[in-house]
Short mmCIF file of the N, C-alpha and C atoms (twelve columns), coordinates in Angstrom:
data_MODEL
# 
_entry.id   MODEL 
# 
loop_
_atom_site.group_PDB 
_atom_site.id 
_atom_site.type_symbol 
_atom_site.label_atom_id 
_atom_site.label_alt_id 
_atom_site.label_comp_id 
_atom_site.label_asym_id 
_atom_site.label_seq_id 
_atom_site.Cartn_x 
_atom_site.Cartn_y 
_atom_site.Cartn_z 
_atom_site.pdbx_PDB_model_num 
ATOM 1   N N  . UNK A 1   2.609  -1.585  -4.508  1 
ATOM 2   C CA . UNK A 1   2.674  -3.031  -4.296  1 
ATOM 3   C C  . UNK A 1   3.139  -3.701  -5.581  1 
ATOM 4   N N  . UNK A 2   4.118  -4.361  -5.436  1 
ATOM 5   C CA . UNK A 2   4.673  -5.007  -6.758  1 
ATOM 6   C C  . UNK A 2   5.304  -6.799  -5.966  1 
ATOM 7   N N  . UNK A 3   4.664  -7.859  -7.002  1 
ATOM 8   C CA . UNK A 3   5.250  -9.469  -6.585  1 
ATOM 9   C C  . UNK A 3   5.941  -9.698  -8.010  1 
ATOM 10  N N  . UNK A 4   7.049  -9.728  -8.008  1 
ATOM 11  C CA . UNK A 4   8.008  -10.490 -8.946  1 
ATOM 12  C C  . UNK A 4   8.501  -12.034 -8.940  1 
ATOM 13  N N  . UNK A 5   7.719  -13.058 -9.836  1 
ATOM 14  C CA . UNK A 5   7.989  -14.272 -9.697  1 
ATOM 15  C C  . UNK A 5   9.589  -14.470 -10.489 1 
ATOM 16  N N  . UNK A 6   9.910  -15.812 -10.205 1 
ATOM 17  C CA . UNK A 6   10.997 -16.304 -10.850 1 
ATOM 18  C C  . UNK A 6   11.092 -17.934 -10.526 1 
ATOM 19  N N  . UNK A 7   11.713 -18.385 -11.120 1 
ATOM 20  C CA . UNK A 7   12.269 -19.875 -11.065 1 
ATOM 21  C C  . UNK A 7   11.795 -20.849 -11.764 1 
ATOM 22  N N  . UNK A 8   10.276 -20.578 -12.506 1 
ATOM 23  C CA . UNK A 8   9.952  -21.715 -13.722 1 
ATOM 24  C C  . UNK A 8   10.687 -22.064 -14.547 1 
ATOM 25  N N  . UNK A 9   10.413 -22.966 -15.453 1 
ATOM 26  C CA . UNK A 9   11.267 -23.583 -15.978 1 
ATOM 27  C C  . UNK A 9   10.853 -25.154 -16.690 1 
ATOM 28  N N  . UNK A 10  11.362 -25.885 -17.853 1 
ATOM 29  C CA . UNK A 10  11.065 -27.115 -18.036 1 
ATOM 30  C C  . UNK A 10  11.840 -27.653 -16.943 1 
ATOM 31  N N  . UNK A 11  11.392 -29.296 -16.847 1 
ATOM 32  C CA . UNK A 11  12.004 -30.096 -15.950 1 
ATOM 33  C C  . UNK A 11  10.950 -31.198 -16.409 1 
ATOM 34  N N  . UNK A 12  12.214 -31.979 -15.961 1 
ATOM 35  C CA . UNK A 12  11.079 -33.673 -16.449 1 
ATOM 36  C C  . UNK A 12  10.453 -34.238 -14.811 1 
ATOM 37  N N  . UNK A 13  9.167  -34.949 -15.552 1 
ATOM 38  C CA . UNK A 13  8.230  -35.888 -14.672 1 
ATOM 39  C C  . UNK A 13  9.917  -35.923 -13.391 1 
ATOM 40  N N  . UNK A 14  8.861  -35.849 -12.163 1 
ATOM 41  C CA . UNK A 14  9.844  -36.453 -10.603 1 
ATOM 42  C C  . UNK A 14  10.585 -35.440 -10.174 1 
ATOM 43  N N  . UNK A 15  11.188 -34.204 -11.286 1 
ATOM 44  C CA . UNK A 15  12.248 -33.171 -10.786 1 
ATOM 45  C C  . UNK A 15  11.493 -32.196 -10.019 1 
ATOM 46  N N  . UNK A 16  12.213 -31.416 -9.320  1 
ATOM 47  C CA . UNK A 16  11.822 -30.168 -8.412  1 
ATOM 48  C C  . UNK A 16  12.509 -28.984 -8.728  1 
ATOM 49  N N  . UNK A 17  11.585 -28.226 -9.021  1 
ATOM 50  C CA . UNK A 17  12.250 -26.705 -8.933  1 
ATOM 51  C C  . UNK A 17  11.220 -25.769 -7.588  1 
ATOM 52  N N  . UNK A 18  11.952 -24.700 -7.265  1 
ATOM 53  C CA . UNK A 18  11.658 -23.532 -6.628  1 
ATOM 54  C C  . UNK A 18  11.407 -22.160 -7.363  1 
ATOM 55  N N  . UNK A 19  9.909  -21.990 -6.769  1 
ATOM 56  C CA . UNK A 19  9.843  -20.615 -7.227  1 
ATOM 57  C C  . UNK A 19  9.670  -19.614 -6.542  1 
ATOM 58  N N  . UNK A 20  10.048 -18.806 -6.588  1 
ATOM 59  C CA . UNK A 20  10.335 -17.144 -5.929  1 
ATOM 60  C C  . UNK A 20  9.240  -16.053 -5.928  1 
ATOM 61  N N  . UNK A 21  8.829  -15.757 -4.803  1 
ATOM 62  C CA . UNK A 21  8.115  -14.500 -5.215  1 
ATOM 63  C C  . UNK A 21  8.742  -13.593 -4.420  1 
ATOM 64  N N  . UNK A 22  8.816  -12.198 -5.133  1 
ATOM 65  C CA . UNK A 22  9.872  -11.055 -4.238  1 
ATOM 66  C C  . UNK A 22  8.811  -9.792  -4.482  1 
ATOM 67  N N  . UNK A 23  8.560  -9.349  -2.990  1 
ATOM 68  C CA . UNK A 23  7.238  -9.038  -2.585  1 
ATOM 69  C C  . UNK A 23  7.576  -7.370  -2.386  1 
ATOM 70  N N  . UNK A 24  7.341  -6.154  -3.144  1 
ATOM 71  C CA . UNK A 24  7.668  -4.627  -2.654  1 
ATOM 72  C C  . UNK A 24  6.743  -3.931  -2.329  1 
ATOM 73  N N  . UNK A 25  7.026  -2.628  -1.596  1 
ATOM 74  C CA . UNK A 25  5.557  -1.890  -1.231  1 
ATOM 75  C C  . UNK A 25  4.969  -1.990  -0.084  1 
ATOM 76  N N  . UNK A 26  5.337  -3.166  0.302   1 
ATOM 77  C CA . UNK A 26  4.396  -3.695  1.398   1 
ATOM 78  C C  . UNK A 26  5.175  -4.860  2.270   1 
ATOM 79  N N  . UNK A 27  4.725  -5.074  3.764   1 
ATOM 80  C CA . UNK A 27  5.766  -6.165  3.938   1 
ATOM 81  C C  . UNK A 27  4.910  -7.621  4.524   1 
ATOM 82  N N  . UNK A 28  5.373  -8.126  3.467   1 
ATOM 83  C CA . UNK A 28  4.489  -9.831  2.769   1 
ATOM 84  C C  . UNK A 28  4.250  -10.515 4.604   1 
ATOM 85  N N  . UNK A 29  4.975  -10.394 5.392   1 
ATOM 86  C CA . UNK A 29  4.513  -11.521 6.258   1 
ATOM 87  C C  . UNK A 29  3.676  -10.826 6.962   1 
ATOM 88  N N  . UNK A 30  3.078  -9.344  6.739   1 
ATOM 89  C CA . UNK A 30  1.954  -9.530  7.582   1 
ATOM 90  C C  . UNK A 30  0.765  -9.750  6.650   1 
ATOM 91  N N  . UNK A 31  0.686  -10.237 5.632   1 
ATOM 92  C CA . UNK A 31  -0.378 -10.474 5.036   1 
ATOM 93  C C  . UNK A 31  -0.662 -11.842 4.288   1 
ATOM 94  N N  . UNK A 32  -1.695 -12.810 4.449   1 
ATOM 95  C CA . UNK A 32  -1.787 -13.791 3.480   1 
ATOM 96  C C  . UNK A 32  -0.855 -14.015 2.191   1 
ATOM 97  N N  . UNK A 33  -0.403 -14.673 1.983   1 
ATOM 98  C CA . UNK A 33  -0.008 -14.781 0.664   1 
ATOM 99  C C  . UNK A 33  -0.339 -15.860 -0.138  1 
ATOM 100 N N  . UNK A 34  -0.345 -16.007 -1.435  1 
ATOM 101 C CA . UNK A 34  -1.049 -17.284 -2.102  1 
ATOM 102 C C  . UNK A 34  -0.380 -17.832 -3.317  1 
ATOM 103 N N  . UNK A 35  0.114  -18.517 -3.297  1 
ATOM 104 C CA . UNK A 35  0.120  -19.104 -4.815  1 
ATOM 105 C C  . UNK A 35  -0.804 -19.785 -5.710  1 
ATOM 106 N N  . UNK A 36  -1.061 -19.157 -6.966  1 
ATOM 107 C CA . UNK A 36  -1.805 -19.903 -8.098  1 
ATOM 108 C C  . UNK A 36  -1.149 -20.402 -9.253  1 
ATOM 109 N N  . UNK A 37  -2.134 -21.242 -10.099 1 
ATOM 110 C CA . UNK A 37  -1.488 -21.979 -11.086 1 
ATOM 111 C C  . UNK A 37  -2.829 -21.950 -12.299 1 
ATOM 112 N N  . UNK A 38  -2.371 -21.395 -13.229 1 
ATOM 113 C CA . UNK A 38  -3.165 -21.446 -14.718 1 
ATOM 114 C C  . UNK A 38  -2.688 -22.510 -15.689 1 
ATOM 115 N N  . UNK A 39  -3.673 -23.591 -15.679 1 
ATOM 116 C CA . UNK A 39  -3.114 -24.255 -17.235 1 
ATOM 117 C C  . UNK A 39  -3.787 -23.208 -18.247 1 
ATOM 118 N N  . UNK A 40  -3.204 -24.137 -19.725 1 
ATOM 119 C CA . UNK A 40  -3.763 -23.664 -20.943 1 
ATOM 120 C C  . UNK A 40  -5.000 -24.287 -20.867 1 
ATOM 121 N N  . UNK A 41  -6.296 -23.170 -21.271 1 
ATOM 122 C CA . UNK A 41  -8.007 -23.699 -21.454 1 
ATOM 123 C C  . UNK A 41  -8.029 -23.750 -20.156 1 
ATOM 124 N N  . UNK A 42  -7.343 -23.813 -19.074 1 
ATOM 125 C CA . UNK A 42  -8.325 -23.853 -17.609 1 
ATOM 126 C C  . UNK A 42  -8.668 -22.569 -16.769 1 
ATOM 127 N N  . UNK A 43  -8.949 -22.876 -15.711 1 
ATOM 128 C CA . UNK A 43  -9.408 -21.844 -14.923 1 
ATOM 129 C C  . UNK A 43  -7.832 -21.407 -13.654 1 
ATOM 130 N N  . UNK A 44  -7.821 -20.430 -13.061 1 
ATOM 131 C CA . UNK A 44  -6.772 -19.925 -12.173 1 
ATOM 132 C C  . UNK A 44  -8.092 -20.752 -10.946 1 
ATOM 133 N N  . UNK A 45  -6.470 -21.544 -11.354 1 
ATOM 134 C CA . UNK A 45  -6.940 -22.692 -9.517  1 
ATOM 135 C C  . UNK A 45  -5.827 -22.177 -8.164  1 
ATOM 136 N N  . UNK A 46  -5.692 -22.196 -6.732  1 
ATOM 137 C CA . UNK A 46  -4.960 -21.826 -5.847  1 
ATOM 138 C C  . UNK A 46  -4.003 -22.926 -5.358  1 
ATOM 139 N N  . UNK A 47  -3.470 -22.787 -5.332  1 
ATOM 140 C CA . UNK A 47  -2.414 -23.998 -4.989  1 
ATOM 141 C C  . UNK A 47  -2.067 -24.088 -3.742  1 
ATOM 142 N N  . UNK A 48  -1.470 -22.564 -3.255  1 
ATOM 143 C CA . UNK A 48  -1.157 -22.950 -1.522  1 
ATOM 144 C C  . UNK A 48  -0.945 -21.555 -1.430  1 
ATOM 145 N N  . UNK A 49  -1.758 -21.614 0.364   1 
ATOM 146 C CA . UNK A 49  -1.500 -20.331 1.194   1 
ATOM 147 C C  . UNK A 49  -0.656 -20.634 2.519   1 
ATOM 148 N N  . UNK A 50  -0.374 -19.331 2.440   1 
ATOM 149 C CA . UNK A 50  0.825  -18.781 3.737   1 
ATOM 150 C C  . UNK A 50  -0.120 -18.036 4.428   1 
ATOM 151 N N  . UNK A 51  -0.319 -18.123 5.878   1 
ATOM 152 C CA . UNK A 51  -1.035 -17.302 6.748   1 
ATOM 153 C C  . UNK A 51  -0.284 -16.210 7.555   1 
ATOM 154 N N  . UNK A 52  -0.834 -14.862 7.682   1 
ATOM 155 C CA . UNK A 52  -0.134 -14.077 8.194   1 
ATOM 156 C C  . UNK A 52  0.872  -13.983 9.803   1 
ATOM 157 N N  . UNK A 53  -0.717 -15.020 10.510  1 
ATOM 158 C CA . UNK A 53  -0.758 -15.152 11.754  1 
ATOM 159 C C  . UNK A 53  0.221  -16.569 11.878  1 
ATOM 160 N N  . UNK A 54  1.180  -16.488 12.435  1 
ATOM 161 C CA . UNK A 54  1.787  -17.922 12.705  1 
ATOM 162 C C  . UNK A 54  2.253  -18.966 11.872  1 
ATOM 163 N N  . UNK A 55  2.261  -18.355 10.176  1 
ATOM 164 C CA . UNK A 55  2.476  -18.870 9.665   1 
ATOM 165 C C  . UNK A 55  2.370  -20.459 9.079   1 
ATOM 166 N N  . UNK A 56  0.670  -20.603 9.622   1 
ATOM 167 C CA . UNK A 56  -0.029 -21.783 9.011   1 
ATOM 168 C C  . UNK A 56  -0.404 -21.988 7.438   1 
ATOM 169 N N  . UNK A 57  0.214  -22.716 6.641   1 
ATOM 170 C CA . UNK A 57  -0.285 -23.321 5.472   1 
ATOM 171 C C  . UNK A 57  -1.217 -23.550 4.878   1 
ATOM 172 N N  . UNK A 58  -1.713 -23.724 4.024   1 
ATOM 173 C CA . UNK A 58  -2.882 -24.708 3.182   1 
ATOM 174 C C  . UNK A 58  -2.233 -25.000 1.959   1 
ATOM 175 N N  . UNK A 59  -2.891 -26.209 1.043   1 
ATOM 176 C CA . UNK A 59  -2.428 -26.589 0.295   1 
ATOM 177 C C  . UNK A 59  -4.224 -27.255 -0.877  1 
ATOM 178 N N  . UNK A 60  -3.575 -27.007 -1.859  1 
ATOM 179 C CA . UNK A 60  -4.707 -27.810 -2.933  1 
ATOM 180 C C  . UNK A 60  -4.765 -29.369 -2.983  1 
ATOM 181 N N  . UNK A 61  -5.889 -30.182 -3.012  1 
ATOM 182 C CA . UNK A 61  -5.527 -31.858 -2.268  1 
ATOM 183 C C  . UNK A 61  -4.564 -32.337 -3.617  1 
ATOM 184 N N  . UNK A 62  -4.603 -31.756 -5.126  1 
ATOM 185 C CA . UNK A 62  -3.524 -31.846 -5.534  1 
ATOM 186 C C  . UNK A 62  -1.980 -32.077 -5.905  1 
ATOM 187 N N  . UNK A 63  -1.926 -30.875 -4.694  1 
ATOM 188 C CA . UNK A 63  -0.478 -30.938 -4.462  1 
ATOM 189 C C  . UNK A 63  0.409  -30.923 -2.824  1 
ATOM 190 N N  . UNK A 64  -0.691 -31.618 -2.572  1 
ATOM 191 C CA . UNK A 64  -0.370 -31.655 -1.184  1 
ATOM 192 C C  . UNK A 64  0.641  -33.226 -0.636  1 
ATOM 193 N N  . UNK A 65  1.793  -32.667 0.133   1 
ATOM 194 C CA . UNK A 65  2.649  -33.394 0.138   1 
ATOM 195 C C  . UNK A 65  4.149  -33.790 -0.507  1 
ATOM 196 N N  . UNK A 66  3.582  -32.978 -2.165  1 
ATOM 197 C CA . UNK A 66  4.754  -32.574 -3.076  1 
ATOM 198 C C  . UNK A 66  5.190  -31.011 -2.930  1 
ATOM 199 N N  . UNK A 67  4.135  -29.952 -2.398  1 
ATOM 200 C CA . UNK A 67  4.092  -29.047 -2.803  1 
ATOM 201 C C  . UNK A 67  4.806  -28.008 -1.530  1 
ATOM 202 N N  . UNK A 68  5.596  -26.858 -1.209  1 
ATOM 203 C CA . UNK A 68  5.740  -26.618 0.246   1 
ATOM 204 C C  . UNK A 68  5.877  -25.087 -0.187  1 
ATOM 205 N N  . UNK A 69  4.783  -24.334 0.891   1 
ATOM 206 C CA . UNK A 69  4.620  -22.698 0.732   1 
ATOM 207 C C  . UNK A 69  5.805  -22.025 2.051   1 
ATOM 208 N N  . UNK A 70  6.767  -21.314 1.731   1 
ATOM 209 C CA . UNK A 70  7.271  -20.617 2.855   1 
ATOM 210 C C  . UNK A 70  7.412  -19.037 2.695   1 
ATOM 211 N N  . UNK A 71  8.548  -18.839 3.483   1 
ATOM 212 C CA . UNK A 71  8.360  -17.311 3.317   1 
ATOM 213 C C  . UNK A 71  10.014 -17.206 4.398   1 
ATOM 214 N N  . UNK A 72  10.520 -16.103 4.102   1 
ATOM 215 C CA . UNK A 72  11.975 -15.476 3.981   1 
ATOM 216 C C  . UNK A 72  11.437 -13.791 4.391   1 
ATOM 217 N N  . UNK A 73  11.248 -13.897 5.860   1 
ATOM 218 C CA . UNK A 73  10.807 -12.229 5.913   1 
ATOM 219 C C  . UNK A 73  11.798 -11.082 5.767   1 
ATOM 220 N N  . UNK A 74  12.961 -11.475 6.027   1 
ATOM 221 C CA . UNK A 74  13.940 -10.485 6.047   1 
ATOM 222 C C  . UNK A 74  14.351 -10.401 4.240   1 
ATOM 223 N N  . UNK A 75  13.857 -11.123 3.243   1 
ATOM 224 C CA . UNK A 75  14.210 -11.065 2.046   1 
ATOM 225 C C  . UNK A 75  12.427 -10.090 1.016   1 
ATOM 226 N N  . UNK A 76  11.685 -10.457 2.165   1 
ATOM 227 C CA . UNK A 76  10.317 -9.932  1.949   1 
ATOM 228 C C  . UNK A 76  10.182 -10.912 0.758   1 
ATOM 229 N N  . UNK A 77  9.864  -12.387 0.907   1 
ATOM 230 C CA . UNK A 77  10.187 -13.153 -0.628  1 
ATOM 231 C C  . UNK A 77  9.501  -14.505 -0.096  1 
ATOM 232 N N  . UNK A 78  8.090  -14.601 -0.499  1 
ATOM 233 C CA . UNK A 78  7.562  -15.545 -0.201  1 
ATOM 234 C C  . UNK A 78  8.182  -17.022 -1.647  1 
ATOM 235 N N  . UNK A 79  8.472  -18.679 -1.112  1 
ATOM 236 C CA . UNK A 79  8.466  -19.378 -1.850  1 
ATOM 237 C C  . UNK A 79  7.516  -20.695 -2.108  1 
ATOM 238 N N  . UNK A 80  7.709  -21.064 -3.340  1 
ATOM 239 C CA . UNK A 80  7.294  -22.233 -3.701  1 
ATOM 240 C C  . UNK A 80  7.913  -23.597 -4.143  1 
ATOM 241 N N  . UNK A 81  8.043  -24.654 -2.712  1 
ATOM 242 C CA . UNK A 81  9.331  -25.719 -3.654  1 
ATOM 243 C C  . UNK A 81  8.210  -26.940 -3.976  1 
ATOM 244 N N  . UNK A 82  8.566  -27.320 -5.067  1 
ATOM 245 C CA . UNK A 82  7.542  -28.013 -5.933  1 
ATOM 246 C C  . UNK A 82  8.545  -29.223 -5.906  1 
ATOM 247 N N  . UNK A 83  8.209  -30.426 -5.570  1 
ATOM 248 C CA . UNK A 83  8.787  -31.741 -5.659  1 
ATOM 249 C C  . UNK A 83  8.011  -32.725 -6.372  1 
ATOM 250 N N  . UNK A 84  8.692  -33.844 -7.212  1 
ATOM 251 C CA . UNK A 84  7.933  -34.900 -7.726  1 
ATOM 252 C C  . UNK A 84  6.970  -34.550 -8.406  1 
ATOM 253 N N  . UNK A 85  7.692  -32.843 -9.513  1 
ATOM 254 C CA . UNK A 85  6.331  -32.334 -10.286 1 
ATOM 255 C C  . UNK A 85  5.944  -33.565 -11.135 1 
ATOM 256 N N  . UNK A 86  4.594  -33.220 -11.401 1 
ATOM 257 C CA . UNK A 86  3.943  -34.393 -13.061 1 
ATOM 258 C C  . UNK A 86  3.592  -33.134 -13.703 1 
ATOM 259 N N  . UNK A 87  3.242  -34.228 -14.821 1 
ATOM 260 C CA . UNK A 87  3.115  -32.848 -16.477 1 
ATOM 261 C C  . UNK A 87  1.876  -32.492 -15.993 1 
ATOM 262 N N  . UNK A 88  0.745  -32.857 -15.121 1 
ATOM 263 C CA . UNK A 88  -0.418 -32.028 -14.667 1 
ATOM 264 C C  . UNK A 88  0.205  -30.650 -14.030 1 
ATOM 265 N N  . UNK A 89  1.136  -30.358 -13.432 1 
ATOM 266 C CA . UNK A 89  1.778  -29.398 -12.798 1 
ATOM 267 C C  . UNK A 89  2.147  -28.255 -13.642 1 
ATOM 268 N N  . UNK A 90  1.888  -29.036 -14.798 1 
ATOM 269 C CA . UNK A 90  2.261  -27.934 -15.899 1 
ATOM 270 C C  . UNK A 90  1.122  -26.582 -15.921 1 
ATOM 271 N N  . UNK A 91  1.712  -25.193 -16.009 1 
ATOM 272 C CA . UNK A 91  1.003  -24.240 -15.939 1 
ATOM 273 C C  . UNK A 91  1.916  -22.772 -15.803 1 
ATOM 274 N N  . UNK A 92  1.117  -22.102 -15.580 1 
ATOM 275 C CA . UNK A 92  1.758  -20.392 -15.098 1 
ATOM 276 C C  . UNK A 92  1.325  -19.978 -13.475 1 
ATOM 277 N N  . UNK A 93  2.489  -20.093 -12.977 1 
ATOM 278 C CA . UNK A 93  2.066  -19.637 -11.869 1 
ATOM 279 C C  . UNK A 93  2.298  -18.382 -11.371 1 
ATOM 280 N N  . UNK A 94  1.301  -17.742 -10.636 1 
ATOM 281 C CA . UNK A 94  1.490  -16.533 -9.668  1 
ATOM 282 C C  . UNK A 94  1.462  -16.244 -8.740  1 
ATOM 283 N N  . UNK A 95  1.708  -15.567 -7.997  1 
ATOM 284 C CA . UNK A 95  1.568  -14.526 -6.444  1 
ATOM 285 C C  . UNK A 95  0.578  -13.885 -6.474  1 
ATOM 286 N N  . UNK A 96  0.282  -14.103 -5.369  1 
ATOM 287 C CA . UNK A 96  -1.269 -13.172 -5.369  1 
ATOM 288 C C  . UNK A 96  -1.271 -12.883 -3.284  1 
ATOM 289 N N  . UNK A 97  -1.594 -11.540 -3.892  1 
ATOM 290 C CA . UNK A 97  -1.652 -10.928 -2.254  1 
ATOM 291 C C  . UNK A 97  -3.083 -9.864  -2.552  1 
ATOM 292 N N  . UNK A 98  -3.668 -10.302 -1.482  1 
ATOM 293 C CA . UNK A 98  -4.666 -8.724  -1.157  1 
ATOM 294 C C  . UNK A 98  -4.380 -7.695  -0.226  1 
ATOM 295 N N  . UNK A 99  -4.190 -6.191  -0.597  1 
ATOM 296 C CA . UNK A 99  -3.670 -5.355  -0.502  1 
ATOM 297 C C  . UNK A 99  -4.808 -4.195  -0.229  1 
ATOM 298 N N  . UNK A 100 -5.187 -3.761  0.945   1 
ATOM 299 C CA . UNK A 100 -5.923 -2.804  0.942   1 
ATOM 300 C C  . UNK A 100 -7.664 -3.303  -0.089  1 
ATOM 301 N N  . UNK A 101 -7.847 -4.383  0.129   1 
ATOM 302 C CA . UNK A 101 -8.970 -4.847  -0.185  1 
ATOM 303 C C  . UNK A 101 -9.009 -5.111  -1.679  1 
ATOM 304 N N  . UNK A 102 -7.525 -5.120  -2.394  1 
ATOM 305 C CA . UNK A 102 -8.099 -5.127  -4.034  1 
ATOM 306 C C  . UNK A 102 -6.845 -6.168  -3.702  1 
ATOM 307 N N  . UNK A 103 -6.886 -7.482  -5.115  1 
ATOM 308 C CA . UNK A 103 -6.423 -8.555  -5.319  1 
ATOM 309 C C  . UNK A 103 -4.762 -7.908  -6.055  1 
ATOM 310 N N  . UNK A 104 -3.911 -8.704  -5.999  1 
ATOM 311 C CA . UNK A 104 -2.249 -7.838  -6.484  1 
ATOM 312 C C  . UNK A 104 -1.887 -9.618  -7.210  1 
ATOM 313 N N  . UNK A 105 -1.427 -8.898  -8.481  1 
ATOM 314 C CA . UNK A 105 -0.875 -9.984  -9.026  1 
ATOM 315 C C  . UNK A 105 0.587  -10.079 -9.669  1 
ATOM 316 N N  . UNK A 106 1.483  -10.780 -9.619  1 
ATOM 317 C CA . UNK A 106 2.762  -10.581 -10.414 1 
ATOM 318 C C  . UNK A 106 2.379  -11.177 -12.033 1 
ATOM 319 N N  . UNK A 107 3.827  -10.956 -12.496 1 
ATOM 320 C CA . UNK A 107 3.927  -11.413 -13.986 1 
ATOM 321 C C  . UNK A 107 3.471  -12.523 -14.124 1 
ATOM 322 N N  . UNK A 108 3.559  -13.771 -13.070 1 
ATOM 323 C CA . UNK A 108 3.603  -14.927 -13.582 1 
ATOM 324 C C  . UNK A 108 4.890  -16.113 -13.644 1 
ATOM 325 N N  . UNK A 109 5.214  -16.874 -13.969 1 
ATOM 326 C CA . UNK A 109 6.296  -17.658 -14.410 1 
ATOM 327 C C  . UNK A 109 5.945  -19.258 -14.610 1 
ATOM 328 N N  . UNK A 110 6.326  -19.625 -15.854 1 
ATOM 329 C CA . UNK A 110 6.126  -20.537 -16.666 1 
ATOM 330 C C  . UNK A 110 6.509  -21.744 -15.556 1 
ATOM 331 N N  . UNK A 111 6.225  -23.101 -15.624 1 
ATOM 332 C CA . UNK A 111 6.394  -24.160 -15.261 1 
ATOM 333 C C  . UNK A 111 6.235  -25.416 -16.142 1 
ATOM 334 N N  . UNK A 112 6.676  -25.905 -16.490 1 
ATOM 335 C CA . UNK A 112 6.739  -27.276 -17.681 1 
ATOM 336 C C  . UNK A 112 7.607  -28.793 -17.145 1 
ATOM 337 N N  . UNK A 113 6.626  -29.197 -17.473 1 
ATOM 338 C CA . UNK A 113 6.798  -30.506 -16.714 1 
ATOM 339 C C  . UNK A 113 6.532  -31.816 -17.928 1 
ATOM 340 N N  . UNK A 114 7.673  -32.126 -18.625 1 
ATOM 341 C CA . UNK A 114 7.528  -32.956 -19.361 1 
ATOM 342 C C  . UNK A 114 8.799  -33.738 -19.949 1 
ATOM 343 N N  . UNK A 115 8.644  -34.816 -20.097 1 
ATOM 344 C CA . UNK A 115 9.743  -35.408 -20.519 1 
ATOM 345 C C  . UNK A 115 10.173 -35.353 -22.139 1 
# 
């Protein structure tokens, strides 16, 4: 099982970027998938899930409304499009899948949100 993020990046207050997770080993839409977000000094908070079944959402009250979880099954590549980031948005985000009962994490990828 391997999740490879991509697409962080600076960007100022209001801009949107997309981030990528590219999911091996295993094939991502039959399983939950999640995105998280680490600031500096904080705790790994969840930002938004993808459901296996039917592909229902959740979202953190955060970022809900700016924030949109999908998924690309034939690319096995769950995403994250982030709109109208603020510098609170600022953090490291990851992929996170559970896999045979143990938690799977990728590298990560930077996000910066500042003017």
């Amino acid at each position: 099982v391997q999740l490879v993020e991509s697409g962080g990046g600076l960007v100022q207050p209001g801009e949107s970027l997309r981030l990528s997770c590219a999911a091996s080993g295993f094939t991502a839409s039959h399983y939950h998938m999640r995105w998280y977000r680490q600031a500096p000094g904080k705790e790994r908070e969840l930002v938004a899930v993808i459901n296996s079944a039917g592909g229902g959402t959740n979202y953190a009250d955060s970022v809900k409304g700016r924030f949109t979880i999908s998924r690309d099954n034939g690319k096995n590549t769950v995403y994250l499009q982030m709109n109208s980031l603020k510098p609170e948005d600022t953090a490291v985000y990851y992929c996170n899948v559970i896999f045979g009962g143990y938690p799977y994490w990728g590298q990560g990828t930077q996000v910066t949100v500042s003017s």
